[in-house]
Amino acid sequence: MTDTRTPRAMPAAAPVKQSAPPRAGRLRRARSVTVPAAVLLVLALLPYSAVEIPVLLDGPVNSPGSLQLFALCLVFGALALGYDLMFGRTGLLSFGHALYIAGGAYGTQLAMAELGLGLLPAALLTLVLGTVAALVLGAISLRTLALGGVGFAMVTLAFAQAGAIWVERNPGGLTGGEEGLPLYTDGVPAALVGVQNTVHIYWLALAYLALVATVVWIATARPVGRVWQGIRDNEQRVAVLGRSPFAYKLGAFTLASALALLGGVLHLLVTAGATPHTSTSEFTLTLLVMAVLGGSGTRWGPIVGGVLFTYLDQRLGGWNLGVEPMLILGALFVIAVYAAPGGITALGRRRSS
Amino acid sequence: MDTLVLLTLTGLGLGALYFLIASGLALIFGLMDVLNFAHGAFLTVAGYTAWRTAETVGGVPGLLLAAVVGTVTGLALAVVVELVLIRRLYGRVREQILVTVGLSLAIPAAVQTVWGADARTFPVPDALSGTVGVLGARVPVNRFLLIAVAVLVLFGVQLFLTRTRYGLIVRAGVEDRAMVTALGIDVTRAFTLVFALGGALAGLAGVLGGIYFGSLSPHQGTSLLIFAFVVVIIGGLGSIPGVALSALSVGLVQQYANYYAGGYGDLAVIILLAAVVLARPKAGTDSPLLRLRRALTAPRAQSAGGTA
């Protein structure tokens, strides 16, 4: 059985940054702060614009409908980036990420509705319990790497499926089954409830994306990120150098899961409810597709992929094309694997250089 | 007693269905390292073409024709996917898996576009919709049909693998692809063959799944696929008898737990999986099931070595 994590099978490895001359390095470092800061500023000011963009948007940019769409796009951009911490950075093909997203959404909802907690304590409790669960399940799942990367993929899928079954079964009327649950608004601050407050939700989603990007970018730039990259490219080499690949992989898994749990809370707030779709294996697969579509293992790729995919997924249905959005998106993805092996962001880079 | 008989036979029927799905997956994975996520989608499409055929023709001849149409649909779909998509990514396992992931999203959506999201009733002729008395239990006839087909397929696949030249190449390719290629044998041909075989098995499973559940929906194949994945992990990757054994245990555990543990059969299967994963002590060592299988198949491997 050959290793599925062969270097040539990797989607366009990130260029080695240390080899650049010092001045270019300083320039790059300056750019690496100014570009995200500029993007963040533009996105933060977006709700002050009332521009109408026909076809692309139903209402003006600052209408609640558009802002809700943007917020959803940002949340998925962040979720895809968090997922890529495992897939693109560490080479762990997990099919169970949905478990932690659904866990964040349902956990927070249930902690508010059943325990009477406020949004913040409920989210915090979910985050702590969920991260402990991720640590345990991650440790179990990583043992199956003896079967090759695919064993890990399938075991994470199976654990996530247990969560999906639990949600669908609606035990004790807790999860609402196929209907899902409407957001328990009593626990949520008034500034985050109602259509007129969509702008606050949007800013919260933006803050979440900024947080995930900061955590992922800083972590991957630090020594731990180099070890992850080493594991991705050649795990044996890392083991020979005296680092325990298991601990680093578990670290990547747990960090990604914690970010996903928080993402679940955001998904709950943006969609104003816990939807069973977040627990399905298809949900994880779409995150994988987003990361690869945009450019896995790169800074911006997963974000671009997540935003674009979510936008199309939401809007294609409204354009009356007579087909399911997922048919177009799935086919688009298959084409992208051949036409843009490094993702959309790599395509732009190739053209500009 | 009669409940136990009914549960056992239903569990065996479900296990038979899992075996049909999982055996195709295991063959493809064993030879090509490709985790075929589109397998469930093949199953769904085959189920729908079979449903259309059975609706149009009707009766037992309709069902027989539907079985043929479904199997051929799965086979044709798999061959097209292998030739057009998978082959181009030769040696790039990760991209190959990603392509099948894309298909697993697109194909059910295509099915939903054509036939709608609602579940369709699969027409089962009267001869198969009744029950038979076994030790006081009224067991649906279709359970026996599934078990019989699965046993036939198990023997057919084993005969193909052990008695034909192509089977030999496939088995050798599963063991050591690089060596087979070095001997000057065209492994890509074997890839197409195995993909076709897997597709045909998925197609047949689509038809039988329609009969077993009595209905079809666009995402049914995908949800069945997940249990097939579980079966493949428990059974050991790339071994047909191991997959058969684990398919039976998963089917039985699911049915027993559904009845005796208040409908939590699906969760019981996941717990079984976790137990098996934990029982496998360390990297490089085998699962208890694999060791048992090796003990059972060791003498035959010797005689096969003598004739080859």
XYZ file of C-alpha atoms in Angstrom:
661
model
C 0.000 0.000 0.000
C 1.646 3.211 -1.076
C 1.448 6.301 1.056
C -1.324 8.630 -0.064
C 0.721 11.582 1.140
C 3.385 11.444 -1.526
C 4.880 14.861 -2.258
C 3.851 14.855 -5.926
C 0.262 14.209 -4.907
C 0.260 17.413 -2.891
C -1.543 20.407 -4.311
C 1.203 22.904 -5.196
C 3.338 23.172 -2.088
C 3.758 26.690 -0.727
C 6.993 28.307 -1.886
C 9.790 28.026 0.647
C 9.897 31.386 2.328
C 13.258 31.242 4.121
C 15.220 31.015 0.878
C 14.243 34.535 -0.215
C 16.914 37.245 0.222
C 16.581 39.402 3.392
C 15.166 42.498 1.719
C 12.554 40.534 -0.185
C 11.774 38.781 3.103
C 11.189 42.101 4.859
C 9.038 43.313 1.989
C 7.063 40.108 2.047
C 6.631 40.414 5.804
C 5.357 43.961 5.387
C 3.007 42.802 2.642
C 1.857 39.884 4.748
C 0.502 42.379 7.292
C -0.724 45.213 5.054
C -2.690 43.088 2.582
C -4.787 41.291 5.213
C -5.237 44.575 7.106
C -6.502 46.301 3.942
C -8.856 43.417 3.143
C -10.130 43.439 6.713
C -10.723 47.222 6.575
C -12.622 47.030 3.280
C -14.759 44.174 4.556
C -15.421 45.957 7.854
C -16.613 49.076 6.005
C -18.739 47.126 3.518
C -22.010 47.611 5.453
C -21.669 51.399 4.950
C -22.024 51.010 1.193
C -25.464 51.082 -0.424
C -24.237 50.182 -3.912
C -26.580 48.012 -5.964
C -24.962 45.202 -7.923
C -27.576 43.749 -10.290
C -27.607 39.969 -10.959
C -24.916 39.326 -8.339
C -26.932 40.612 -5.386
C -30.671 40.882 -4.796
C -30.526 44.148 -2.858
C -28.000 46.873 -2.057
C -24.780 45.817 -0.359
C -25.962 46.954 3.063
C -29.389 45.315 2.886
C -29.900 42.577 5.506
C -30.206 39.919 2.790
C -26.858 40.775 1.226
C -25.124 41.108 4.589
C -26.443 37.741 5.683
C -25.092 36.197 2.468
C -21.713 37.884 3.033
C -21.635 36.694 6.643
C -22.295 33.124 5.549
C -19.556 33.387 2.915
C -17.077 34.683 5.524
C -17.955 31.909 7.975
C -17.385 29.271 5.302
C -14.151 30.931 4.217
C -12.968 30.625 7.808
C -14.257 27.043 8.179
C -12.430 26.026 4.993
C -9.238 27.683 6.252
C -9.537 25.834 9.563
C -10.138 22.560 7.743
C -7.077 23.178 5.611
C -4.965 23.328 8.773
C -5.319 19.545 8.747
C -5.668 18.813 5.047
C -3.361 21.260 3.308
C -0.880 21.965 6.094
C -0.497 18.634 7.865
C -1.705 16.234 5.169
C -4.489 14.757 7.296
C -7.497 13.865 5.173
C -10.337 14.090 7.693
C -13.905 13.400 6.655
C -15.314 14.150 10.074
C -14.933 17.905 10.459
C -18.717 18.333 10.369
C -18.907 16.663 13.780
C -17.242 19.674 15.426
C -19.152 22.289 13.445
C -22.476 20.655 14.253
C -21.204 20.139 17.808
C -20.542 23.867 18.149
C -23.955 24.795 16.775
C -26.072 22.224 18.609
C -23.985 22.382 21.787
C -24.361 26.137 22.126
C -28.036 26.006 21.237
C -28.738 23.263 23.782
C -26.630 24.885 26.510
C -28.683 28.066 26.061
C -32.087 26.396 25.785
C -31.677 23.522 28.269
C -29.223 24.931 30.814
C -30.415 28.520 30.566
C -26.942 29.884 29.912
C -26.207 33.103 28.011
C -24.618 32.963 24.561
C -21.063 33.524 25.776
C -20.994 30.965 28.617
C -22.854 28.472 26.414
C -20.344 28.900 23.591
C -17.437 28.661 26.047
C -18.791 25.472 27.624
C -19.292 23.950 24.165
C -15.798 24.960 23.139
C -14.186 23.386 26.206
C -16.183 20.132 26.122
C -15.897 19.893 22.340
C -12.148 20.385 22.380
C -11.735 17.636 24.975
C -13.888 15.370 22.790
C -11.761 16.281 19.772
C -8.614 15.380 21.715
C -9.982 11.943 22.571
C -11.528 11.176 19.167
C -8.471 12.562 17.384
C -6.181 10.295 19.407
C -8.348 7.278 18.517
C -8.611 8.246 14.848
C -4.895 8.865 14.462
C -4.152 5.323 15.611
C -5.761 4.095 12.387
C -3.035 5.775 10.361
C -1.471 2.318 10.478
C -3.909 1.602 7.647
C -2.537 4.537 5.663
C -4.123 7.974 5.436
C -7.339 6.395 4.285
C -7.928 4.625 7.586
C -7.924 7.992 9.337
C -10.286 9.404 6.703
C -12.774 6.624 7.142
C -12.687 6.510 10.941
C -13.227 10.267 11.240
C -16.080 9.859 8.788
C -17.575 7.130 10.953
C -17.374 9.225 14.143
C -18.967 12.166 12.382
C -21.655 9.841 11.112
C -22.460 8.877 14.687
C -23.082 12.572 15.343
C -25.224 12.913 12.230
C -27.294 9.891 13.265
C -27.732 11.354 16.735
C -28.950 14.644 15.267
C -31.306 12.923 12.847
C -32.747 10.586 15.506
C -33.843 13.559 17.597
C -33.277 11.875 20.986
C -35.649 13.220 23.607
C -36.742 15.933 21.160
C -33.395 17.678 21.763
C -32.101 18.175 18.228
C -35.315 18.721 16.289
C -34.455 15.935 13.846
C -34.639 16.859 10.177
C -36.219 20.204 10.977
C -33.309 21.415 13.064
C -33.796 24.008 15.794
C -34.531 27.723 15.520
C -32.016 29.870 17.397
C -32.927 30.119 21.093
C -33.050 33.903 21.124
C -33.610 34.306 24.891
C -29.954 33.517 25.507
C -28.606 35.744 22.726
C -27.833 39.464 23.305
C -30.471 41.713 21.732
C -27.873 43.285 19.424
C -27.554 39.969 17.588
C -31.255 39.236 17.138
C -33.545 40.357 14.347
C -33.197 41.416 10.732
C -32.193 45.006 11.582
C -29.170 43.654 13.474
C -27.791 41.587 10.593
C -24.901 44.024 10.352
C -23.714 42.969 13.840
C -23.823 39.327 12.812
C -21.816 40.262 9.734
C -19.135 41.949 11.819
C -19.062 38.965 14.157
C -18.534 36.648 11.177
C -15.752 38.908 9.947
C -14.148 38.841 13.389
C -14.313 35.045 13.355
C -12.623 34.914 9.954
C -9.938 37.341 11.182
C -9.394 35.169 14.272
C -9.109 31.932 12.295
C -6.783 33.546 9.753
C -4.585 34.947 12.540
C -4.388 31.621 14.359
C -3.761 29.560 11.225
C -1.284 31.964 9.648
C 0.718 32.493 12.824
C 0.719 28.791 13.716
C 1.886 27.728 10.262
C 4.652 30.363 10.236
C 6.040 29.162 13.561
C 8.231 26.080 14.117
C 5.154 23.954 14.788
C 3.921 24.837 11.297
C 7.219 23.680 9.817
C 6.858 20.352 11.621
C 3.309 20.028 10.228
C 4.660 20.683 6.764
C 7.374 18.128 7.387
C 4.773 15.539 8.398
C 2.801 16.347 5.277
C 5.793 15.883 2.992
C 7.519 13.006 4.733
C 6.412 11.769 8.110
C 9.308 9.355 8.606
C 11.816 12.177 8.315
C 10.092 14.030 11.148
C 10.107 10.908 13.296
C 13.793 10.339 12.583
C 14.559 13.936 13.588
C 13.219 13.128 17.035
C 9.823 14.829 16.909
C 6.731 12.758 17.622
C 4.508 13.040 14.541
C 1.567 11.766 16.569
C 1.653 14.694 19.020
C 1.910 17.254 16.224
C -0.877 15.646 14.220
C -3.073 15.498 17.299
C -2.273 19.160 17.910
C -3.314 20.123 14.372
C -6.464 18.018 14.678
C -7.447 19.530 18.030
C -6.741 23.119 16.971
C -8.718 22.670 13.750
C -11.566 21.117 15.712
C -11.623 23.974 18.231
C -11.833 26.478 15.355
C -14.636 24.370 13.846
C -16.547 24.366 17.145
C -16.375 28.152 17.207
C -17.423 28.153 13.542
C -20.473 26.121 14.520
C -21.472 28.871 16.959
C -21.148 31.434 14.150
C -23.127 29.218 11.782
C -25.855 28.984 14.408
C -26.005 32.779 14.685
C -25.767 33.555 10.954
C -28.418 31.061 9.865
C -30.454 31.741 13.045
C -30.725 28.061 13.801
C -29.004 24.710 14.132
C -29.494 22.827 10.866
C -28.969 19.065 10.580
C -27.121 19.660 7.300
C -24.097 20.861 9.302
C -23.698 17.345 10.717
C -23.683 15.462 7.410
C -20.629 14.010 5.703
C -21.544 16.087 2.659
C -20.837 19.172 4.750
C -17.253 18.051 5.406
C -16.824 17.150 1.753
C -17.881 20.651 0.702
C -15.220 22.100 3.061
C -12.625 19.887 1.391
C -13.867 21.016 -2.024
C -13.690 24.674 -0.934
C -10.100 24.349 0.278
C -8.950 22.538 -2.851
C -10.926 24.782 -5.186
C -9.344 27.923 -3.777
C -5.873 26.499 -3.258
C -5.093 24.092 -0.449
C -2.044 24.786 1.710
C -1.953 28.491 0.837
C -2.815 31.537 2.943
C -5.736 32.828 0.923
C -6.785 29.791 -1.106
C -9.199 28.155 1.348
C -10.776 31.533 2.194
C -11.307 32.409 -1.480
C -12.618 28.908 -2.168
C -14.981 28.990 0.793
C -16.379 32.417 -0.060
C -16.800 31.648 -3.763
C -18.323 28.201 -3.223
C -20.791 29.476 -0.634
C -21.764 32.444 -2.770
C -22.447 30.195 -5.783
C -24.223 27.603 -3.664
C -26.565 30.284 -2.309
C -27.093 32.172 -5.560
C -27.207 29.466 -8.252
C -30.568 28.294 -6.965
C -31.998 31.777 -7.426
C -30.923 32.107 -11.021
C -33.463 29.486 -12.201
C -31.017 27.347 -14.127
C -33.240 24.310 -13.727
C -30.500 22.223 -12.087
C -29.360 21.655 -8.528
C -26.525 24.044 -7.508
C -24.452 21.094 -6.285
C -24.465 19.600 -9.797
C -22.765 22.702 -11.164
C -20.423 23.040 -8.180
C -19.445 19.374 -8.192
C -18.753 19.437 -11.926
C -16.866 22.715 -11.559
C -14.733 21.117 -8.880
C -13.931 18.055 -11.005
C -12.849 20.360 -13.835
C -10.806 22.472 -11.391
C -8.817 19.421 -10.237
C -7.499 19.131 -13.819
C -7.482 22.748 -14.958
C -6.275 24.420 -11.766
C -4.302 21.867 -9.745
C -3.077 24.519 -7.292
C -6.517 26.097 -6.917
C -7.931 29.407 -8.075
C -5.389 31.516 -6.191
C -2.510 29.704 -7.908
C -4.169 30.445 -11.254
C -4.094 34.174 -10.551
C -0.476 34.017 -9.393
C 0.613 32.224 -12.551
C -1.044 34.820 -14.757
C 0.380 37.793 -12.888
C 3.969 36.496 -12.894
C -37.098 -17.351 18.965
C -39.043 -16.258 15.899
C -37.899 -12.668 16.505
C -34.303 -13.808 16.658
C -34.680 -15.738 13.387
C -36.260 -12.751 11.683
C -33.568 -10.415 13.000
C -30.791 -12.769 11.958
C -32.094 -13.241 8.428
C -32.781 -9.511 8.034
C -29.307 -8.772 9.366
C -27.804 -11.260 6.936
C -29.767 -9.614 4.098
C -28.465 -6.196 5.092
C -24.968 -7.653 5.461
C -25.315 -9.056 1.939
C -26.168 -5.596 0.637
C -23.197 -4.092 2.496
C -20.969 -6.799 1.068
C -22.018 -5.975 -2.498
C -21.149 -2.310 -1.971
C -18.027 -2.840 0.110
C -16.461 -5.521 -2.102
C -16.318 -3.107 -5.048
C -14.832 -0.418 -2.822
C -12.251 -2.790 -1.372
C -11.152 -4.070 -4.793
C -10.697 -0.546 -6.153
C -8.907 0.606 -3.024
C -6.739 -2.482 -2.843
C -5.481 -2.145 -6.380
C -5.472 1.586 -7.017
C -5.385 3.150 -3.532
C -8.412 5.147 -4.653
C -11.074 5.630 -2.045
C -13.973 5.816 -4.474
C -16.428 8.320 -3.035
C -18.488 8.126 -6.221
C -19.316 4.481 -5.490
C -22.534 5.430 -3.703
C -23.463 7.718 -6.577
C -23.007 4.853 -9.079
C -25.332 2.833 -6.886
C -27.953 5.584 -6.875
C -27.933 6.080 -10.643
C -28.148 2.321 -11.219
C -31.026 2.118 -8.746
C -32.936 4.772 -10.680
C -32.399 3.242 -14.137
C -33.449 -0.114 -12.691
C -36.534 1.517 -11.196
C -37.466 3.026 -14.583
C -37.019 -0.358 -16.270
C -39.025 -2.238 -13.663
C -41.798 0.365 -13.870
C -41.990 0.130 -17.664
C -41.827 -3.658 -18.060
C -43.399 -4.786 -14.801
C -43.567 -8.151 -13.037
C -40.742 -10.644 -12.551
C -39.369 -10.208 -16.122
C -39.265 -6.466 -15.436
C -37.268 -7.028 -12.275
C -34.814 -9.367 -14.006
C -34.352 -6.879 -16.810
C -33.991 -4.113 -14.196
C -31.215 -6.086 -12.499
C -29.392 -6.344 -15.814
C -29.974 -2.687 -16.691
C -28.857 -1.553 -13.216
C -25.697 -3.650 -13.291
C -24.825 -2.470 -16.793
C -25.501 1.152 -15.788
C -23.106 0.886 -12.847
C -20.515 -0.806 -15.021
C -20.788 1.720 -17.854
C -20.649 4.666 -15.459
C -17.560 3.263 -13.750
C -15.784 2.591 -17.036
C -16.512 6.099 -18.302
C -15.323 7.646 -15.026
C -12.154 5.556 -15.033
C -11.271 6.228 -18.678
C -12.199 9.905 -18.753
C -11.320 11.099 -15.251
C -9.329 8.705 -13.060
C -6.803 7.496 -15.633
C -5.488 10.962 -16.386
C -4.437 11.339 -12.765
C -2.300 8.199 -12.842
C -0.208 7.972 -9.692
C -1.773 11.045 -8.111
C -3.880 9.266 -5.538
C -5.032 12.348 -3.707
C -6.361 14.018 -6.853
C -8.056 10.785 -7.853
C -9.906 10.734 -4.548
C -10.812 14.416 -4.929
C -12.344 13.751 -8.347
C -14.548 11.045 -6.904
C -15.512 13.454 -4.096
C -16.623 15.965 -6.735
C -18.628 13.262 -8.481
C -20.201 12.194 -5.196
C -21.587 15.730 -4.862
C -22.523 16.251 -8.527
C -24.152 12.922 -9.410
C -26.794 12.811 -6.637
C -27.581 16.446 -7.529
C -27.988 15.397 -11.161
C -30.283 12.542 -10.122
C -32.275 14.986 -8.021
C -32.542 17.355 -10.994
C -33.917 14.603 -13.235
C -36.124 12.603 -10.882
C -36.807 14.983 -7.998
C -35.827 14.871 -4.342
C -38.748 12.748 -3.132
C -38.305 9.051 -2.497
C -39.703 6.740 -5.204
C -41.346 3.397 -4.536
C -39.426 0.540 -6.078
C -41.849 -1.886 -7.759
C -41.341 -5.342 -6.268
C -43.261 -8.177 -7.981
C -45.683 -10.203 -5.843
C -43.397 -13.237 -5.962
C -40.797 -11.308 -3.977
C -42.929 -9.108 -1.755
C -44.346 -11.949 0.370
C -42.939 -13.697 3.403
C -41.796 -17.236 4.116
C -42.210 -19.105 7.403
C -38.862 -20.068 8.927
C -38.940 -21.652 12.408
C -42.135 -19.755 13.149
C -40.918 -16.379 11.874
C -42.396 -14.631 8.843
C -39.298 -13.592 6.898
C -39.619 -11.419 3.767
C -38.581 -13.308 0.639
C -36.271 -10.540 -0.558
C -33.865 -11.215 2.347
C -33.136 -14.654 0.863
C -32.719 -13.131 -2.574
C -30.091 -10.715 -1.231
C -28.226 -13.422 0.656
C -28.246 -15.705 -2.396
C -26.977 -12.962 -4.710
C -24.245 -11.962 -2.257
C -23.061 -15.568 -1.905
C -23.025 -15.944 -5.706
C -21.077 -12.700 -6.055
C -18.621 -13.750 -3.344
C -17.914 -17.023 -5.121
C -17.881 -15.354 -8.524
C -15.383 -12.705 -7.465
C -13.221 -15.253 -5.656
C -13.233 -17.543 -8.714
C -12.381 -14.589 -10.941
C -9.528 -13.543 -8.685
C -8.076 -17.002 -8.100
C -8.785 -18.857 -11.341
C -8.352 -16.354 -14.183
C -5.310 -14.662 -15.609
C -6.803 -11.222 -15.057
C -7.581 -12.161 -11.491
C -3.972 -13.123 -11.007
C -2.818 -9.751 -12.341
C -5.292 -7.926 -10.113
C -4.244 -9.880 -7.032
C -0.588 -9.339 -7.820
C -1.286 -5.653 -8.418
C -2.964 -5.383 -5.016
C 0.091 -6.958 -3.403
C 2.781 -4.986 -5.205
C 1.864 -2.702 -8.056
C 5.437 -1.647 -8.805
C 6.617 -5.247 -9.207
C 3.788 -6.151 -11.580
C 4.525 -3.101 -13.710
C 8.215 -3.995 -13.710
C 7.308 -7.446 -15.075
C 5.896 -5.716 -18.142
C 2.221 -6.290 -17.344
C -0.171 -3.480 -18.192
C -1.663 -2.579 -14.820
C -3.800 0.245 -16.234
C -5.885 -2.413 -18.008
C -6.403 -4.110 -14.681
C -7.421 -0.719 -13.227
C -10.189 -0.328 -15.803
C -11.268 -3.909 -15.241
C -11.445 -3.537 -11.473
C -13.228 -0.214 -11.746
C -15.743 -1.818 -14.124
C -16.221 -4.727 -11.744
C -16.691 -2.344 -8.820
C -19.213 -0.319 -10.826
C -21.142 -3.453 -11.787
C -21.260 -4.540 -8.135
C -22.461 -1.061 -7.143
C -25.128 -1.249 -9.864
C -26.324 -4.638 -8.654
C -26.342 -3.311 -5.092
C -28.454 -0.378 -6.287
C -31.109 -2.736 -7.650
C -31.061 -4.969 -4.565
C -31.072 -1.943 -2.286
C -34.224 -0.789 -4.063
C -35.811 -4.185 -3.394
C -34.611 -4.331 0.227
C -35.758 -0.844 1.206
C -38.690 -0.740 -1.236
C -37.813 2.827 -2.182
C -35.162 5.050 -3.748
C -33.927 8.557 -3.040
C -31.086 10.625 -4.525
C -28.896 10.440 -1.419
C -29.573 6.823 -0.464
C -26.396 5.586 -2.121
C -24.262 8.056 -0.215
C -25.643 7.047 3.169
C -25.191 3.352 2.344
C -21.639 4.118 1.259
C -20.715 5.220 4.763
C -21.633 1.820 6.180
C -19.707 0.210 3.340
C -16.689 2.269 4.445
C -17.103 0.972 7.986
C -17.321 -2.577 6.644
C -14.137 -2.089 4.637
C -12.158 -0.763 7.620
C -13.306 -3.572 9.906
C -12.674 -6.221 7.269
C -9.220 -5.057 6.325
C -8.490 -3.166 3.150
C -8.112 -5.141 -0.023
C -9.463 -8.544 1.024
C -12.752 -9.945 -0.243
C -13.330 -12.722 2.347
C -12.478 -10.249 5.125
C -15.005 -7.803 3.722
C -17.642 -10.548 3.515
C -17.079 -11.499 7.148
C -17.210 -7.936 8.384
C -20.273 -7.119 6.235
C -22.132 -9.956 7.950
C -21.084 -8.844 11.427
C -22.024 -5.225 10.708
C -25.418 -6.221 9.279
C -26.179 -8.477 12.238
C -24.976 -6.002 14.889
C -27.068 -3.273 13.294
C -30.234 -5.390 13.249
C -29.801 -6.811 16.763
C -29.020 -3.389 18.224
C -31.949 -1.838 16.361
C -34.282 -4.285 18.072
C -32.698 -4.889 21.472
C -31.108 -1.457 22.067
C -33.982 0.802 21.123
C -33.255 1.641 17.489
C -29.618 2.576 17.910
C -28.276 0.056 15.409
C -26.404 2.691 13.423
C -24.567 3.870 16.522
C -23.811 0.277 17.545
C -22.026 -0.166 14.219
C -19.867 2.888 14.897
C -19.055 1.584 18.380
C -18.105 -1.773 16.825
C -15.803 0.084 14.463
C -14.156 2.012 17.301
C -13.660 -1.242 19.224
C -12.011 -2.900 16.230
C -9.782 0.114 15.656
C -8.681 0.102 19.288
C -8.137 -3.660 19.301
C -5.568 -3.219 16.545
C -2.647 -2.562 18.849
C 0.018 -0.733 16.829
C 1.108 0.342 13.393
C 2.100 -2.594 11.264
C 0.223 -5.251 13.237
C -2.951 -6.877 12.009
C -6.492 -6.834 13.266
C -7.760 -9.979 14.997
C -9.969 -10.587 11.957
C -7.030 -10.352 9.594
C -5.061 -12.849 11.658
C -8.032 -15.237 11.620
C -8.314 -14.848 7.855
C -4.646 -15.501 7.361
C -4.926 -18.667 9.408
C -7.834 -19.790 7.213
C -6.278 -18.957 3.863
C -2.638 -19.886 4.472
C -2.733 -23.439 3.026
C -4.468 -22.302 -0.141
C -1.851 -19.638 -0.779
C 0.733 -22.408 -0.788
C -1.039 -24.499 -3.433
C -1.694 -21.431 -5.590
C 2.025 -20.719 -5.447
C 2.704 -24.252 -6.669
C 0.520 -23.993 -9.775
C 1.451 -20.475 -10.806
